[in-house]
XYZ file of C-alpha atoms in Angstrom:
566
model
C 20.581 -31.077 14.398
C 20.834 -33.853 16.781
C 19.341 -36.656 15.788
C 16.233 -37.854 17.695
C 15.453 -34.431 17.400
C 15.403 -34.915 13.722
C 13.688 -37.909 14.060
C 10.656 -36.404 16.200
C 10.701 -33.342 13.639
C 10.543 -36.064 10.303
C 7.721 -38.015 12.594
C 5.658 -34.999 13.375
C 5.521 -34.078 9.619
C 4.602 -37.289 8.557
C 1.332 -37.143 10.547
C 0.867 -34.333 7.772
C 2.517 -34.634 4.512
C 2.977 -38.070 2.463
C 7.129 -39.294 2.892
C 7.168 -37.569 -0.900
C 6.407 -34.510 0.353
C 8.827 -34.218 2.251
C 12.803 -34.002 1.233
C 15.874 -34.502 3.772
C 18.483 -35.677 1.186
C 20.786 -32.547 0.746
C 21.221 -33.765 -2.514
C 18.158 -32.868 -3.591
C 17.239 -30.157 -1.493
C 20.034 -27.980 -3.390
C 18.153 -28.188 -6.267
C 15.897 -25.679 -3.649
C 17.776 -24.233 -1.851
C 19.958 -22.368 -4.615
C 18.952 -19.514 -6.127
C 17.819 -19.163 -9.795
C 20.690 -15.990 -9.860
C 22.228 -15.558 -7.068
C 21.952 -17.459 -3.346
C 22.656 -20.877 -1.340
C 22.727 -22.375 1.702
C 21.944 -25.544 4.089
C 18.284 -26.611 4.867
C 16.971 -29.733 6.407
C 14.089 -30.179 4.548
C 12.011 -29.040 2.181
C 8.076 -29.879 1.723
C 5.337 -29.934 -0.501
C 2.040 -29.259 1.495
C -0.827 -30.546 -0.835
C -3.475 -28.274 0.649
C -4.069 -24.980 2.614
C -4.792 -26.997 5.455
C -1.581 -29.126 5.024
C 0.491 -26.114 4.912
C -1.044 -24.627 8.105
C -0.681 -27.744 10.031
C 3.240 -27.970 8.380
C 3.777 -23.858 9.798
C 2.412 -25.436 13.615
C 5.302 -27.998 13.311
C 7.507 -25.950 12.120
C 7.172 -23.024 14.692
C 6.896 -26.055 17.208
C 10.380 -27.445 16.222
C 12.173 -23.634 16.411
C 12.945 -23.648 12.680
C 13.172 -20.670 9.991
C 10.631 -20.807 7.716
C 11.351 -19.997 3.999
C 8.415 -19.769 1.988
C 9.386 -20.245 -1.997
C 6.982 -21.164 -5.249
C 8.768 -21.200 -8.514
C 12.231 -19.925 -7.039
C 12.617 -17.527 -10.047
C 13.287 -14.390 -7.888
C 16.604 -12.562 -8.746
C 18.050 -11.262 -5.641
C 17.973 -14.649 -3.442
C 14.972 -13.739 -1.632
C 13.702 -17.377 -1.800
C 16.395 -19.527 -0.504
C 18.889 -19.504 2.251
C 21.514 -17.108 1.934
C 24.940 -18.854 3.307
C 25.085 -20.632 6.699
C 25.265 -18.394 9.565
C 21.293 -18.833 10.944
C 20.659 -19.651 14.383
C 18.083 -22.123 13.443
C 17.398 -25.049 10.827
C 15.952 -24.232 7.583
C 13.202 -25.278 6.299
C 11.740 -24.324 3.265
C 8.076 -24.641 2.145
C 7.451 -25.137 -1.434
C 4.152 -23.566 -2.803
C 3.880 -24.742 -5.995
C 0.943 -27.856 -5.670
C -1.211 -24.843 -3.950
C -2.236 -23.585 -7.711
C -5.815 -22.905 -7.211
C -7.630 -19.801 -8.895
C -10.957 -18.673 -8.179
C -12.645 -16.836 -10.123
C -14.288 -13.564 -8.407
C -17.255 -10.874 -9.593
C -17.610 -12.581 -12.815
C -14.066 -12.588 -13.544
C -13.194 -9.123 -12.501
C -11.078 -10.571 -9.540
C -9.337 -13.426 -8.856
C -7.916 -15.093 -5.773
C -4.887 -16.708 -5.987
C -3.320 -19.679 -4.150
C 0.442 -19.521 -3.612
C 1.672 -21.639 -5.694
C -0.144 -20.545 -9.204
C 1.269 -18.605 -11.292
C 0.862 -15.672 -13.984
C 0.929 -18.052 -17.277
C -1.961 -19.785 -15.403
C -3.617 -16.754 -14.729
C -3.056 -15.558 -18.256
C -4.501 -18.714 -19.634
C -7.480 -18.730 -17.527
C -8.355 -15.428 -18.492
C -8.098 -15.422 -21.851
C -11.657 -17.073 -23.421
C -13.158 -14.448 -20.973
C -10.970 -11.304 -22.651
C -9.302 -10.755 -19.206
C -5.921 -10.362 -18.561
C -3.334 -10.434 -14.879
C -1.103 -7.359 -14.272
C 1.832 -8.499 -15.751
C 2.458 -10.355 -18.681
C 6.284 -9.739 -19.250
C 9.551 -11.096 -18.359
C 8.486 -12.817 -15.337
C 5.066 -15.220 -16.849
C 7.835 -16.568 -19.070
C 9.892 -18.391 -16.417
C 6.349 -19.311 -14.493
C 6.755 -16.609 -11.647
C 3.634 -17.168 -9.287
C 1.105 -14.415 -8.320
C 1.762 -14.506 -4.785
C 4.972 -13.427 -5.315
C 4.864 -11.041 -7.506
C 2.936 -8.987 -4.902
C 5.471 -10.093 -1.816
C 8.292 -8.476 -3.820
C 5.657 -5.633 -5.739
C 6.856 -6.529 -8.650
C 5.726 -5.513 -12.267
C 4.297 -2.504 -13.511
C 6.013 -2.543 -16.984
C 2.110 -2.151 -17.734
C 1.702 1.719 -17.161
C -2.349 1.311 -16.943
C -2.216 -1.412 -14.338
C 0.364 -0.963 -12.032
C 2.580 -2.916 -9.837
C 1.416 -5.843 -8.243
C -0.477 -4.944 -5.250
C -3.748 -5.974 -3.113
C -4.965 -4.765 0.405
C -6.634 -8.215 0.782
C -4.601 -11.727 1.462
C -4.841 -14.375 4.005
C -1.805 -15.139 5.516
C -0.549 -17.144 8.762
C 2.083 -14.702 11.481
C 3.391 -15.348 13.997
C 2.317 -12.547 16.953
C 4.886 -10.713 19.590
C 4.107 -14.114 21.707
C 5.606 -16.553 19.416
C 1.853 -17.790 18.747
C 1.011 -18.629 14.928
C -2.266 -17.103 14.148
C -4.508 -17.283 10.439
C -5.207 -13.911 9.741
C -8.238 -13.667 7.374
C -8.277 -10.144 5.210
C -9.553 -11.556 2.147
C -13.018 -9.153 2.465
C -14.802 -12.763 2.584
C -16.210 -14.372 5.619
C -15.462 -18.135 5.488
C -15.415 -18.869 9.161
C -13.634 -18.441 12.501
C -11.213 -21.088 12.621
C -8.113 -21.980 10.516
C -9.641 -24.912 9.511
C -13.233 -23.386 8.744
C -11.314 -21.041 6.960
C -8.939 -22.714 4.643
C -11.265 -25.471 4.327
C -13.831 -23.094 2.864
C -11.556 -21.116 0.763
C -10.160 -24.311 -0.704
C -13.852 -25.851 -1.604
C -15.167 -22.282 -2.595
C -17.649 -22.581 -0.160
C -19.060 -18.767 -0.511
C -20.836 -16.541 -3.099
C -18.207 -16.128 -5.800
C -20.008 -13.253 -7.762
C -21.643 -11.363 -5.671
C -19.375 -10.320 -2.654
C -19.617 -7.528 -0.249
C -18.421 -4.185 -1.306
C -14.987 -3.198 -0.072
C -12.622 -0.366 0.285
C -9.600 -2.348 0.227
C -7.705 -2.129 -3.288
C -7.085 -4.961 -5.521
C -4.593 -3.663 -7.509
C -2.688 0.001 -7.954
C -5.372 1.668 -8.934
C -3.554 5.563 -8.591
C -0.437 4.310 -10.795
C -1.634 6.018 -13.772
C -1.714 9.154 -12.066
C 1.672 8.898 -10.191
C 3.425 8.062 -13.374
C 2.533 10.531 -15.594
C 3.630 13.378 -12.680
C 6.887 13.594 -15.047
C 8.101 16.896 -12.733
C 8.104 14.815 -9.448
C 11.745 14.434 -8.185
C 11.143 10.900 -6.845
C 10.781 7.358 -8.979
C 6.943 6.446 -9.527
C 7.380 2.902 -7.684
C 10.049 1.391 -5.904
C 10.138 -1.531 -3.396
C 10.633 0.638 0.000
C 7.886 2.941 -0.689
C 5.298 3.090 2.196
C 2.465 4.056 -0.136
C 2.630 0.432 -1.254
C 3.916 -1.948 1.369
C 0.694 -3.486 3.263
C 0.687 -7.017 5.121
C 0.928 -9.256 1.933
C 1.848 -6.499 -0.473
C 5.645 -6.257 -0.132
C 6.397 -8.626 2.590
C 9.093 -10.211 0.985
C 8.101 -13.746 2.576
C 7.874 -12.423 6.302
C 4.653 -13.540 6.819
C 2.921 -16.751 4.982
C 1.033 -15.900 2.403
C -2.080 -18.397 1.972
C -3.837 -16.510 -0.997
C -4.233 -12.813 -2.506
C -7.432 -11.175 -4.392
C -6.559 -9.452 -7.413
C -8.002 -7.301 -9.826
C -7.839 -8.477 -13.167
C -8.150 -5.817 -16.493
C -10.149 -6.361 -20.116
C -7.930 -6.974 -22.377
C -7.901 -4.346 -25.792
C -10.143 -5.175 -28.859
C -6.691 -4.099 -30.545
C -2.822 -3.309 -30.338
C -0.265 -2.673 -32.104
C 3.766 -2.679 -31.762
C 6.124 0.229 -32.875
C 9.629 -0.502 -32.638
C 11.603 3.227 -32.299
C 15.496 3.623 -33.210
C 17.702 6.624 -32.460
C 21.196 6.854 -31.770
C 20.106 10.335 -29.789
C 18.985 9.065 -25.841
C 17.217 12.993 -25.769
C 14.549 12.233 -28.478
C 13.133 9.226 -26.519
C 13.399 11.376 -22.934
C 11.327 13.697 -25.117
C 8.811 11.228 -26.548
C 8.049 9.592 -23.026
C 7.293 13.185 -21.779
C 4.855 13.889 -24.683
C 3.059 10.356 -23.941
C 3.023 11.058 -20.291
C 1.981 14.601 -20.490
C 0.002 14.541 -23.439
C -2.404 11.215 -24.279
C -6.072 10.994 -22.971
C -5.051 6.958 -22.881
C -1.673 5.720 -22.203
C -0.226 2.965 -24.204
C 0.073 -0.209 -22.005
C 3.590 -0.691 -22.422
C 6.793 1.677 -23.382
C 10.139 -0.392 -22.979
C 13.781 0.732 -23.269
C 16.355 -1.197 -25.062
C 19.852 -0.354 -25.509
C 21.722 -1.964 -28.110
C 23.829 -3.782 -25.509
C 20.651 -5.543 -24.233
C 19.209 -6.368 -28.017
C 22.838 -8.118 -28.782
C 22.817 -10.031 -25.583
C 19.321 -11.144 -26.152
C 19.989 -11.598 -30.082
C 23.203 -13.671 -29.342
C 22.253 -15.327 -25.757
C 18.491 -16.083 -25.555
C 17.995 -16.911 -29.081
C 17.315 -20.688 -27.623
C 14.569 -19.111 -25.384
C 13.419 -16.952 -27.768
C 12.723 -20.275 -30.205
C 11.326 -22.656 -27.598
C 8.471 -19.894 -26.616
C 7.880 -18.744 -29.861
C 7.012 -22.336 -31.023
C 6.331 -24.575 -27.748
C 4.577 -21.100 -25.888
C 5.384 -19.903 -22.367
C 4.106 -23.078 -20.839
C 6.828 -25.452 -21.674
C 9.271 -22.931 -20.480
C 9.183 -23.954 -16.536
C 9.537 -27.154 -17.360
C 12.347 -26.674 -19.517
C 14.613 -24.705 -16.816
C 13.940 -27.155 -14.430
C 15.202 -29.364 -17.069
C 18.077 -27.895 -17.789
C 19.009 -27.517 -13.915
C 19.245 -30.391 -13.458
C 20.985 -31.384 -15.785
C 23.485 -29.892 -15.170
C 23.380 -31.140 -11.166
C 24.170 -34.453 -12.963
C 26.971 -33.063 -15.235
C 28.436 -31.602 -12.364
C 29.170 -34.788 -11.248
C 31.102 -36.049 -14.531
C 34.609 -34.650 -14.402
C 35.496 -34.519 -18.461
C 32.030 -32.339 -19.141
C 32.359 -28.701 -18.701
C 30.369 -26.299 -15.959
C 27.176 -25.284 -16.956
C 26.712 -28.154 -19.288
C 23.263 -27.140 -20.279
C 23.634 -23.589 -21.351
C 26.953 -24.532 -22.995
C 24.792 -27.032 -24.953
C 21.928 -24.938 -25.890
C 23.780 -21.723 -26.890
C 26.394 -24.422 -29.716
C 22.976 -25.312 -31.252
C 21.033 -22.143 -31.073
C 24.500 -20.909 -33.083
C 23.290 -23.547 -35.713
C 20.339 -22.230 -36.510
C 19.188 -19.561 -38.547
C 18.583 -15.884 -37.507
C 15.863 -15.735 -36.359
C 14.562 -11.882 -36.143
C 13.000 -9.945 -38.638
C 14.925 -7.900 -41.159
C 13.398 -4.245 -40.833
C 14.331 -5.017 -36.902
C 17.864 -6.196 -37.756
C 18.576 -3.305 -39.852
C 17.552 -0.857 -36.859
C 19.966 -2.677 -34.903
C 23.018 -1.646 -37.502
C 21.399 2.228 -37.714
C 20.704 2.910 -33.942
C 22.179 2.745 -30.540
C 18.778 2.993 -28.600
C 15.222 1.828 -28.956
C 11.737 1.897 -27.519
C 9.569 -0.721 -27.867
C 5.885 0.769 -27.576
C 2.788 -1.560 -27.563
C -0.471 0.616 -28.180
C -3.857 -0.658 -27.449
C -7.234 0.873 -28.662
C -7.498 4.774 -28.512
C -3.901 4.902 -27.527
C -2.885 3.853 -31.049
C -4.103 6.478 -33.367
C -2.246 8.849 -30.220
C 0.987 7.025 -30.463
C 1.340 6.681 -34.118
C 0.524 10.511 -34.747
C 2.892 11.405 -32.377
C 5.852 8.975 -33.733
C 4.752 10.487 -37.594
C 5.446 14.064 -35.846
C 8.439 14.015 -34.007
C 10.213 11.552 -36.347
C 9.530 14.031 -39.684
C 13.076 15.576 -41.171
C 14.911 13.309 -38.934
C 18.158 11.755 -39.665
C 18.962 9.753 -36.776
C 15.031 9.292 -35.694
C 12.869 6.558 -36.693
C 9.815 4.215 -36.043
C 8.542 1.059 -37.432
C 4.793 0.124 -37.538
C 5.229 -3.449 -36.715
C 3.463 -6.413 -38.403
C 1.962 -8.662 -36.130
C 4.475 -11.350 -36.882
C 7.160 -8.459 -36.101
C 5.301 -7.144 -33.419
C 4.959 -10.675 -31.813
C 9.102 -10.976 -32.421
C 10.486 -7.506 -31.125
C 8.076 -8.196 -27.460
C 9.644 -11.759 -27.395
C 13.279 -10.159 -28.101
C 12.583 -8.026 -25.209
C 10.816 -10.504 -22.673
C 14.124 -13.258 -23.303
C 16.794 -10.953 -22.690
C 16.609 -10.576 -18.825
C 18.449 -13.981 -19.366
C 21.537 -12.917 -21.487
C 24.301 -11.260 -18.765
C 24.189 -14.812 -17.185
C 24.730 -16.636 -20.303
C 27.493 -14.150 -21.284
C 29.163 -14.468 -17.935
C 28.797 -18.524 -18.344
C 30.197 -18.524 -21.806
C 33.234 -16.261 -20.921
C 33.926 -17.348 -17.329
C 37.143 -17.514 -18.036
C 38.066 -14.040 -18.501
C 35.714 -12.140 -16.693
C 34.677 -11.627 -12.847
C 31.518 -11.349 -11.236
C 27.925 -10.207 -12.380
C 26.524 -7.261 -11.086
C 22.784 -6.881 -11.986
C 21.146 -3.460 -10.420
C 17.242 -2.891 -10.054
C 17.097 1.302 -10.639
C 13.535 3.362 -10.197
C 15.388 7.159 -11.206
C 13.181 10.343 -10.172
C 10.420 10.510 -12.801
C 11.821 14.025 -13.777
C 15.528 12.410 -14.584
C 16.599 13.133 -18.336
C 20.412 12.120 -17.719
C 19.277 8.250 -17.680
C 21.685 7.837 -19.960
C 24.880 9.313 -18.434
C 25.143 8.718 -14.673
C 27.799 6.740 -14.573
C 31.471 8.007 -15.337
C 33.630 6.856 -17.586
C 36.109 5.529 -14.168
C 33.069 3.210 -13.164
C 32.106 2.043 -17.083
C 35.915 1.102 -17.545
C 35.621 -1.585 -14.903
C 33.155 -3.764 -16.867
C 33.865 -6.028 -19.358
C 30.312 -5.977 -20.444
C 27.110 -3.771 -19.715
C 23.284 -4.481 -20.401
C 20.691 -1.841 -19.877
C 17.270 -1.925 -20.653
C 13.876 -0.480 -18.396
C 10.203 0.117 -18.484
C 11.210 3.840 -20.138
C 7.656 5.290 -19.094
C 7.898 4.542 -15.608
C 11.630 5.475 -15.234
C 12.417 1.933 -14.050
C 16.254 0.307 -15.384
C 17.892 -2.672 -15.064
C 21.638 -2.577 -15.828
C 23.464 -5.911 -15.686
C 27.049 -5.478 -15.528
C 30.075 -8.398 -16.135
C 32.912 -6.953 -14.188
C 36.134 -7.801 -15.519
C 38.181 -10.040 -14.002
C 39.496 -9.075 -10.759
C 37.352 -5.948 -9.776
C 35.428 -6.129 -6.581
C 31.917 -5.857 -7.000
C 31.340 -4.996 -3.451
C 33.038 -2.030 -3.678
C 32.307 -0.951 -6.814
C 28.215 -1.515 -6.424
C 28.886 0.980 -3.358
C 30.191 3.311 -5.911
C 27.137 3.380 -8.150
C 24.477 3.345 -5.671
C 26.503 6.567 -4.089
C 26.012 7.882 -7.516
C 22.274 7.035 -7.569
C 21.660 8.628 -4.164
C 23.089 11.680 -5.261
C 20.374 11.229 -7.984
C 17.750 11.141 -5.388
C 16.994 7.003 -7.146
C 15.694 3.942 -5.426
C 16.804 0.662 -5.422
C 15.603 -1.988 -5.693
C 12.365 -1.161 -8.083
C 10.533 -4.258 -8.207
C 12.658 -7.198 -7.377
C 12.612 -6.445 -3.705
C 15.746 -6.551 -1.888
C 16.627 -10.264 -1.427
C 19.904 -10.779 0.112
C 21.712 -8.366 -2.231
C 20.582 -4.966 -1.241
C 20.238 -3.403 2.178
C 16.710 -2.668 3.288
C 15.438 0.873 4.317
C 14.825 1.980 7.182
C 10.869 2.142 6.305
C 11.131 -1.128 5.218
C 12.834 -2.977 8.025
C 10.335 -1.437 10.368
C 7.742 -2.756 7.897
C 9.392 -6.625 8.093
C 9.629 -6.368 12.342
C 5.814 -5.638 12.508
C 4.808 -8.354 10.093
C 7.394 -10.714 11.714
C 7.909 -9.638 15.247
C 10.406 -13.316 16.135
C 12.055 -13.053 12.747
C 10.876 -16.748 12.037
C 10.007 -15.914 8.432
C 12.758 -15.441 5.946
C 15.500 -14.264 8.192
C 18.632 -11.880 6.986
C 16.342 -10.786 3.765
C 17.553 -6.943 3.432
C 20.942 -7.567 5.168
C 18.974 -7.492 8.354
C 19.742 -9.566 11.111
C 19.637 -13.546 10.855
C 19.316 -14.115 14.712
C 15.797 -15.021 16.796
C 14.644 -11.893 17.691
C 16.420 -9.792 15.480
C 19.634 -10.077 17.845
């Protein structure tokens, strides 16, 4: 960028944001512009709008200056999709971070909720709690402070079978039109004026009748998941990120339009629940126990997760320092601790005698010091078993689920199911929400003798009972390490793989996914498809109407980078 026009860009922001808000150092704008997995690139700045109205005003001098606009909140997204990806844009970067805009309104007495773009699920969670509410999701991604708004760009979630994916028909969020003009567009299902500034100003104040709206025919949240899930003959995966049922203006945007707020549903939380932690070293009994479930309860249980032993050793060995600081600091200090340890290791970098990855290095030597830190009945599944289910049973589901384990486990060898305590119940969901975390620790740890990491987001057809065998033995012999877990009742996996050294994961992800397509699978599920998966047809088409001038996170889904889509 040539200078004065740098200087008349830095000027015209100023009129907006404070000289805090606003970073040109690319030292510290790499702390931003790098991806929490996978993704970097240049930007010229990065700011912190304050307000709605702030970040309105920042998109008008944005659009004014010709730049790409990157729109990012906690950066905890696993395919890159909230940072630049490499160099090769026609246009400065800028990115926009969210994460000040943490407003939550409270809607219909707490039955909705509308969200600003920068707050995030373990708010959400928090908020709701005296008022026996809950969010849609509550694993995996709460932990490392994911924010609301996102989860519904990238429709993530669903884990939770009675809830759904994250999804709403009403947002407001800024586009800009076929004419290069930026324009508010208000779908909330609340009128709080005609102008952008009536409108955010309102929004922002909660300057409107907060429990007794307007009826609308918009949905809030997935409200026909529970019925598309349990169609265990269908030939196609319950929810993936490219389906068209589920990709409208906010919902599934993937950052191609500017997402000011979203109006959720939220769900009552269960007067009671209880854990049951299943072992088998047969794959076939659990195909046959999520097909009972699906087919057979009145009332689902709210969560049914898949664990392979690969995935409970990672997590066992790799996130035990996670594990610890939730378990006894909670999910809140967890944000602050990976921005922490980020930079951190930014500084260590910078110290020639210290090794890469300082941080994790450090944190895995003194997790190793102290004791272990599961309980026993679960550690002695882990010596019996290959595979596991992790089921957590709420109200009428629970008497369902726990005559239904007593049944099919009766006279069996190599078939088994634990009642949890609460303390073990508490333990074996933590186990499962850390271990997202362990391929990258392995890969860090053993850098030396492996190659790259390979993570894949699967949905398989709902009908699939080979989950366990796709791959051959040819593809499997190029790994030096695989982790597989899923959300078993909705047929979503996520297999990790640490190639060894040498193999090239370009052509050997083309491999697999060949494999899955001859399996009639999506991908990605629910972590939308970043900069690491090629978008569908369905979906591209989906991007170019929301973002006709591909200003908006340009290149996501492999498309094209250029103005215009050239």
């Amino acid at each position: 960028m040539i200078n004065n026009q740098l200087d008349d860009f830095q000027n015209s922001l100023f009129t907006i944001l404070e000289k805090e808000s606003v970073l040109t150092q690319q030292e510290k704008i790499r702390f931003y512009s790098t991806g929490i997995r996978v993704g970097s690139g240049e930007a010229c700045a990065v700011l912190f709008p304050k307000n709605l109205l702030q970040l309105w005003q920042t998109l008008e001098v944005c659009i004014s200056f010709n730049k790409v606009i990157i729109m990012q909140a906690a950066n905890t997204g696993l395919t890159g999709g909230s940072t630049p990806d490499g160099d090769n844009y026609d246009r400065d970067i800028v990115i926009i971070n969210t994460l000040q805009l943490d407003q939550l309104v409270l809607l219909n007495n707490a039955s909705q909720i509308i969200a600003f773009p920068g707050s995030t699920l373990y708010q959400l969670e928090e908020k709701l709690l005296p008022l026996g509410r809950g969010p849609h999701s509550v694993i995996g991604s709460s932990c490392i402070g994911a924010s609301i708004v996102g989860g519904v760009c990238n429709n993530s979630g669903g884990n939770l079978v009675n809830r759904g994916p994250a999804y709403t028909e009403l947002s407001l969020f800024a586009r800009l039109n076929d004419e290069g003009s930026l324009e508010l567009v208000n779908h909330l299902g609340i009128n709080l004026g005609n102008t952008p500034e009536e409108i955010l100003t309102n929004l922002e104040s909660s300057n409107f009748e907060l429990n007794n709206l307007p009826n609308t025919t918009k949905m809030a949240s997935d409200q026909e998941y529970k019925k598309r899930v349990r169609n265990i003959q269908a030939n196609t995966p319950a929810r993936f990120n490219a389906d068209n049922r589920r990709l409208y203006e906010a919902s599934g945007c993937a950052g191609k339009i500017a997402v000011f707020a979203v109006r959720v549903d939220t769900f009552l939380l269960p007067k009671k629940e209880q854990v049951y932690f299943v072992g088998t070293n047969d794959p076939k009994h659990l195909t046959d126990l999520r097909k009972s479930i699906l087919s057979g309860f009145d009332h689902l249980p709210d969560m049914g997760e898949y664990m392979h032993r690969s995935y409970f050793d990672g997590s066992d060995k790799y996130c035990k320092d996670t594990f610890i600081f939730i378990k006894y600091f909670g999910t809140k200090f967890l944000p602050r601790l990976l921005s922490i340890k980020r930079r951190v290791d930014q500084i260590t970098e910078k110290i020639s005698f210290l090794p890469k990855h300082f941080a994790d290095k450090a944190l895995q030597f003194l997790a190793n010091l102290l004791p272990d830190h599961l309980p026993i009945r679960l550690r002695n599944f882990r010596d019996k078993y290959e595979h596991y289910m992790l089921i957590l049973a709420s109200d009428e589901s629970i008497s369902l689920t726990q005559n239904l384990l007593e049944l099919v486990t009766s006279n069996q060898d190599q078939y088994e199911y634990i009642s949890c305590t609460k303390s073990e119940g508490n333990d074996a969901l933590l186990h499962r929400y850390v271990a997202g975390a362990a391929p990258t620790r392995y890969r860090i740890l053993n850098s030396a003798n492996v190659g790259e990491l390979l993570p894949l987001d699967i949905a398989l057809p709902r009908n699939c009972s080979t989950w366990n065998d796709l791959l051959p033995t040819e593809v499997i012999s190029q790994m030096a390490e695989t982790f597989q877990l899923g959300h078993f009742l909705c047929m979503v996996f996520h297999w990790d793989f640490v190639l060894k050294k040498g193999v090239d994961s370009n052509l050997l992800k083309d491999q697999i996914l060949k494999i899955l397509d001859r399996n009639n699978a999506k991908y990605p599920a629910e972590h939308n498809v970043g900069h690491l998966y090629k978008a569908d047809p369905c979906l591209i088409n989906f991007y170019r109407g929301l973002d006709p001038t591909n200003t908006f996170n340009p290149g996501i889904g492999r498309t094209s980078k250029k103005k215009y889509y050239k």
